[in-house]
mmCIF file of C-alpha atoms in Angstrom:
data_model
loop_
_atom_site.group_PDB
_atom_site.id
_atom_site.type_symbol
_atom_site.label_atom_id
_atom_site.label_comp_id
_atom_site.label_asym_id
_atom_site.label_seq_id
_atom_site.Cartn_x
_atom_site.Cartn_y
_atom_site.Cartn_z
ATOM 1 C CA MET A 1 0.136 -0.112 -0.082
ATOM 2 C CA ASN A 2 0.967 3.448 -0.935
ATOM 3 C CA LYS A 3 1.660 5.615 2.171
ATOM 4 C CA ARG A 4 0.841 9.474 1.489
ATOM 5 C CA VAL A 5 2.685 12.105 3.370
ATOM 6 C CA ILE A 6 2.008 15.830 3.661
ATOM 7 C CA THR A 7 3.659 18.749 4.942
ATOM 8 C CA PHE A 8 3.619 22.680 5.276
ATOM 9 C CA GLY A 9 5.599 25.280 5.166
ATOM 10 C CA THR A 10 6.715 28.366 2.975
ATOM 11 C CA PHE A 11 10.060 27.318 2.269
ATOM 12 C CA ASP A 12 11.546 30.916 1.447
ATOM 13 C CA VAL A 13 15.282 31.231 1.219
ATOM 14 C CA PHE A 14 15.558 27.515 0.838
ATOM 15 C CA HIS A 15 18.473 25.940 3.319
ATOM 16 C CA ILE A 16 19.606 22.746 4.425
ATOM 17 C CA GLY A 17 16.720 22.503 7.110
ATOM 18 C CA HIS A 18 14.453 22.654 4.295
ATOM 19 C CA VAL A 19 16.211 19.880 2.899
ATOM 20 C CA ASN A 20 16.597 17.830 5.929
ATOM 21 C CA ILE A 21 12.715 18.274 6.980
ATOM 22 C CA LEU A 22 11.606 17.159 3.587
ATOM 23 C CA GLU A 23 14.208 14.143 3.374
ATOM 24 C CA ARG A 24 13.017 12.717 6.306
ATOM 25 C CA ALA A 25 8.846 13.290 5.966
ATOM 26 C CA LYS A 26 9.483 11.610 2.400
ATOM 27 C CA LYS A 27 10.935 8.239 4.478
ATOM 28 C CA GLU A 28 7.802 8.380 6.485
ATOM 29 C CA GLY A 29 5.981 7.104 3.221
ATOM 30 C CA ASP A 30 6.024 6.664 -0.391
ATOM 31 C CA TYR A 31 4.819 9.624 -1.686
ATOM 32 C CA LEU A 32 5.319 13.109 -0.760
ATOM 33 C CA ILE A 33 3.011 15.983 -0.859
ATOM 34 C CA VAL A 34 3.868 19.355 0.091
ATOM 35 C CA GLY A 35 1.755 22.295 0.918
ATOM 36 C CA LEU A 36 3.649 25.658 0.224
ATOM 37 C CA SER A 37 2.198 28.881 2.097
ATOM 38 C CA SER A 38 1.114 31.328 -1.040
ATOM 39 C CA ASP A 39 2.666 34.592 -0.771
ATOM 40 C CA GLU A 40 -0.407 36.259 0.494
ATOM 41 C CA LEU A 41 -0.574 33.621 3.461
ATOM 42 C CA ASN A 42 2.598 34.057 4.179
ATOM 43 C CA PHE A 43 2.193 37.794 4.268
ATOM 44 C CA SER A 44 -1.049 37.083 6.846
ATOM 45 C CA LYS A 45 1.179 35.089 8.949
ATOM 46 C CA LYS A 46 4.327 37.219 9.237
ATOM 47 C CA GLN A 47 3.418 40.495 7.836
ATOM 48 C CA ARG A 48 6.051 40.541 5.089
ATOM 49 C CA TYR A 49 6.145 38.370 1.645
ATOM 50 C CA PRO A 50 8.615 36.266 1.233
ATOM 51 C CA VAL A 51 11.909 37.353 -0.411
ATOM 52 C CA TYR A 52 11.228 34.667 -3.179
ATOM 53 C CA PRO A 53 8.089 34.947 -4.984
ATOM 54 C CA GLN A 54 5.614 31.717 -5.052
ATOM 55 C CA ALA A 55 6.610 30.611 -8.357
ATOM 56 C CA GLN A 56 10.294 30.537 -7.631
ATOM 57 C CA ARG A 57 9.258 28.435 -3.959
ATOM 58 C CA VAL A 58 7.329 25.782 -5.900
ATOM 59 C CA LYS A 59 10.135 25.204 -8.689
ATOM 60 C CA ILE A 60 12.897 25.250 -5.935
ATOM 61 C CA VAL A 61 10.846 22.352 -3.628
ATOM 62 C CA GLU A 62 9.553 20.527 -7.069
ATOM 63 C CA SER A 63 12.709 19.869 -7.985
ATOM 64 C CA LEU A 64 13.928 18.237 -5.011
ATOM 65 C CA ARG A 65 13.688 14.109 -6.043
ATOM 66 C CA PHE A 66 11.699 13.057 -3.004
ATOM 67 C CA VAL A 67 9.326 15.464 -3.160
ATOM 68 C CA ASP A 68 6.529 13.745 -5.174
ATOM 69 C CA GLU A 69 3.674 16.881 -5.344
ATOM 70 C CA VAL A 70 3.476 20.471 -4.731
ATOM 71 C CA PHE A 71 0.438 22.664 -4.109
ATOM 72 C CA ILE A 72 -0.315 26.232 -2.894
ATOM 73 C CA GLU A 73 -1.428 26.414 0.340
ATOM 74 C CA GLU A 74 -4.084 29.591 0.444
ATOM 75 C CA SER A 75 -5.458 29.454 4.209
ATOM 76 C CA LEU A 76 -4.206 28.074 7.300
ATOM 77 C CA ASP A 77 -7.451 26.923 8.079
ATOM 78 C CA LEU A 78 -7.979 24.410 5.143
ATOM 79 C CA LYS A 79 -5.310 21.906 6.596
ATOM 80 C CA ALA A 80 -7.917 19.182 7.107
ATOM 81 C CA GLN A 81 -9.666 19.836 3.677
ATOM 82 C CA TYR A 82 -5.967 19.540 2.369
ATOM 83 C CA ILE A 83 -4.933 16.470 4.131
ATOM 84 C CA GLN A 84 -8.636 14.973 2.842
ATOM 85 C CA GLN A 85 -7.959 16.131 -0.698
ATOM 86 C CA PHE A 86 -4.926 14.733 -1.191
ATOM 87 C CA ASN A 87 -5.668 11.352 0.924
ATOM 88 C CA ALA A 88 -2.720 11.757 2.806
ATOM 89 C CA ASP A 89 -2.030 9.027 5.905
ATOM 90 C CA VAL A 90 0.555 11.002 7.650
ATOM 91 C CA LEU A 91 0.958 15.002 8.407
ATOM 92 C CA VAL A 92 4.118 15.721 9.341
ATOM 93 C CA MET A 93 5.592 19.165 10.810
ATOM 94 C CA GLY A 94 8.575 19.991 12.100
ATOM 95 C CA ASP A 95 9.087 19.698 16.196
ATOM 96 C CA ASP A 96 8.390 23.489 16.860
ATOM 97 C CA TRP A 97 5.155 23.193 15.731
ATOM 98 C CA VAL A 98 4.544 20.157 18.754
ATOM 99 C CA GLY A 99 0.889 19.755 19.278
ATOM 100 C CA LYS A 100 -0.733 22.695 17.216
ATOM 101 C CA PHE A 101 -1.845 19.733 14.757
ATOM 102 C CA ASP A 102 -3.043 17.129 17.220
ATOM 103 C CA ALA A 103 -6.568 18.222 16.004
ATOM 104 C CA MET A 104 -5.731 16.501 12.330
ATOM 105 C CA LYS A 105 -5.397 12.833 14.366
ATOM 106 C CA GLN A 106 -8.811 12.175 13.441
ATOM 107 C CA TYR A 107 -7.894 12.655 9.484
ATOM 108 C CA CYS A 108 -4.284 11.099 9.988
ATOM 109 C CA ASP A 109 -1.229 10.420 11.557
ATOM 110 C CA VAL A 110 0.188 13.298 12.602
ATOM 111 C CA LYS A 111 4.239 12.915 13.267
ATOM 112 C CA TYR A 112 6.644 15.995 14.474
ATOM 113 C CA LEU A 113 10.123 15.537 13.200
ATOM 114 C CA PRO A 114 13.075 18.028 15.195
ATOM 115 C CA ARG A 115 14.656 20.397 13.176
ATOM 116 C CA THR A 116 17.568 21.402 12.396
ATOM 117 C CA PRO A 117 19.432 23.142 14.614
ATOM 118 C CA SER A 118 21.017 26.315 14.106
ATOM 119 C CA ILE A 119 19.343 27.148 10.848
ATOM 120 C CA SER A 120 16.071 29.394 10.478
ATOM 121 C CA THR A 121 14.820 31.564 7.345
ATOM 122 C CA THR A 122 14.161 34.504 9.499
ATOM 123 C CA GLU A 123 17.627 34.503 10.827
ATOM 124 C CA ILE A 124 19.024 34.361 7.547
ATOM 125 C CA ILE A 125 17.218 37.092 6.494
ATOM 126 C CA GLU A 126 18.282 39.134 9.758
ATOM 127 C CA VAL A 127 21.848 38.376 8.747
ATOM 128 C CA VAL A 128 21.598 39.443 5.195
ATOM 129 C CA LYS A 129 19.760 42.361 6.189
ATOM 130 C CA GLY A 130 22.445 43.500 8.627
ATOM 131 C CA LEU A 131 25.294 43.643 5.825
#
């Protein structure tokens, strides 16, 4: 049986932490689906647009050999709908979200994976801004 894994993120200023979590997410099943936050969704969450526009972020994530499908996440409130729409068996998120997606357990398994230490998009952007 094919086990379908879904995860979500902005994946802006793509770095090794992104590679690591997506690669580990794929190991939780056979088919990895990535919900990539739209530019508008990112603005509503962080009050700033991503450094890289949505189309470029999609192309970067799609290019990874362990990613099977990418779609645009338009709303944080539609996680359950996305899980059902893509017939996901497992939702994978970084462990900085522990507990926040437990409500999705009624639709699929939920697994929180450790983040890569000492790296974050926000920190990278702050370093670059300071140059």
